[in-house]
Short mmCIF file of C-alpha atoms in Angstrom, two decimals:
data_model
loop_
_atom_site.label_atom_id
_atom_site.label_comp_id
_atom_site.label_asym_id
_atom_site.label_seq_id
_atom_site.Cartn_x
_atom_site.Cartn_y
_atom_site.Cartn_z
CA UNK L 1 65.06 5.75 67.21
CA UNK L 2 63.92 9.03 65.69
CA UNK L 3 66.10 12.07 65.15
CA UNK L 4 64.32 15.34 65.83
CA UNK L 5 65.67 18.88 65.71
CA UNK L 6 64.02 21.91 67.22
CA UNK L 7 65.10 25.53 67.28
CA UNK L 8 64.12 26.26 70.89
CA UNK L 9 66.94 26.89 73.33
CA UNK L 10 67.56 24.12 75.88
CA UNK L 11 66.63 26.43 78.75
CA UNK L 12 63.90 25.85 81.32
CA UNK L 13 62.56 22.85 79.40
CA UNK L 14 61.69 24.82 76.26
CA UNK L 15 63.46 22.40 73.92
CA UNK L 16 61.74 19.43 75.58
CA UNK L 17 58.36 21.13 75.19
CA UNK L 18 59.14 21.84 71.54
CA UNK L 19 59.97 18.17 70.91
CA UNK L 20 56.74 17.08 72.60
CA UNK L 21 54.69 19.65 70.67
CA UNK L 22 56.27 18.65 67.35
CA UNK L 23 55.69 14.94 67.88
CA UNK L 24 52.13 15.48 69.09
CA UNK L 25 51.29 17.64 66.08
CA UNK L 26 52.97 15.28 63.59
CA UNK L 27 51.21 12.23 65.05
CA UNK L 28 47.87 14.06 65.52
CA UNK L 29 47.94 13.44 69.25
CA UNK L 30 47.20 15.69 72.19
CA UNK L 31 50.40 16.84 73.91
CA UNK L 32 49.30 15.09 77.11
CA UNK L 33 49.73 11.74 75.29
CA UNK L 34 53.44 12.35 74.64
CA UNK L 35 55.43 11.87 77.86
CA UNK L 36 59.13 12.47 78.45
CA UNK L 37 60.42 9.41 80.34
CA UNK L 38 64.11 10.26 80.53
CA UNK L 39 66.67 12.65 79.12
CA UNK L 40 65.28 15.85 80.58
CA UNK L 41 68.68 17.54 80.36
CA UNK L 42 70.26 15.32 77.72
CA UNK L 43 70.28 15.37 73.92
CA UNK L 44 69.02 11.77 73.93
CA UNK L 45 65.45 11.47 75.12
CA UNK L 46 63.07 8.61 75.79
CA UNK L 47 59.43 9.35 75.17
CA UNK L 48 56.32 7.35 75.88
CA UNK L 49 53.80 7.38 73.04
CA UNK L 50 50.41 5.70 72.80
CA UNK L 51 50.17 2.38 70.97
CA UNK L 52 48.31 4.08 68.11
CA UNK L 53 51.47 5.99 67.15
CA UNK L 54 53.38 2.75 66.56
CA UNK L 55 51.90 2.11 63.10
CA UNK L 56 52.66 5.66 61.95
CA UNK L 57 56.28 5.45 63.11
CA UNK L 58 56.66 2.00 61.51
CA UNK L 59 55.46 3.52 58.25
CA UNK L 60 58.10 6.25 58.53
CA UNK L 61 60.82 3.66 59.05
CA UNK L 62 59.70 1.70 55.99
CA UNK L 63 59.91 4.87 53.90
CA UNK L 64 63.37 5.68 55.26
CA UNK L 65 62.45 8.68 57.41
#
């Protein structure tokens, strides 16, 4: 699980788009590779990321991020 905060208002999907854009930029991925699976109107979201992102996220966990 990752905790992410964005400043966009949760209106008309803007906060969801901000989360996707932030993750894509941080992981050096195109936004089309980050897919919202569930949680469209919830604070808890499930996102589908490509397999290549797994090693980066594992590294974050090891460092305590």
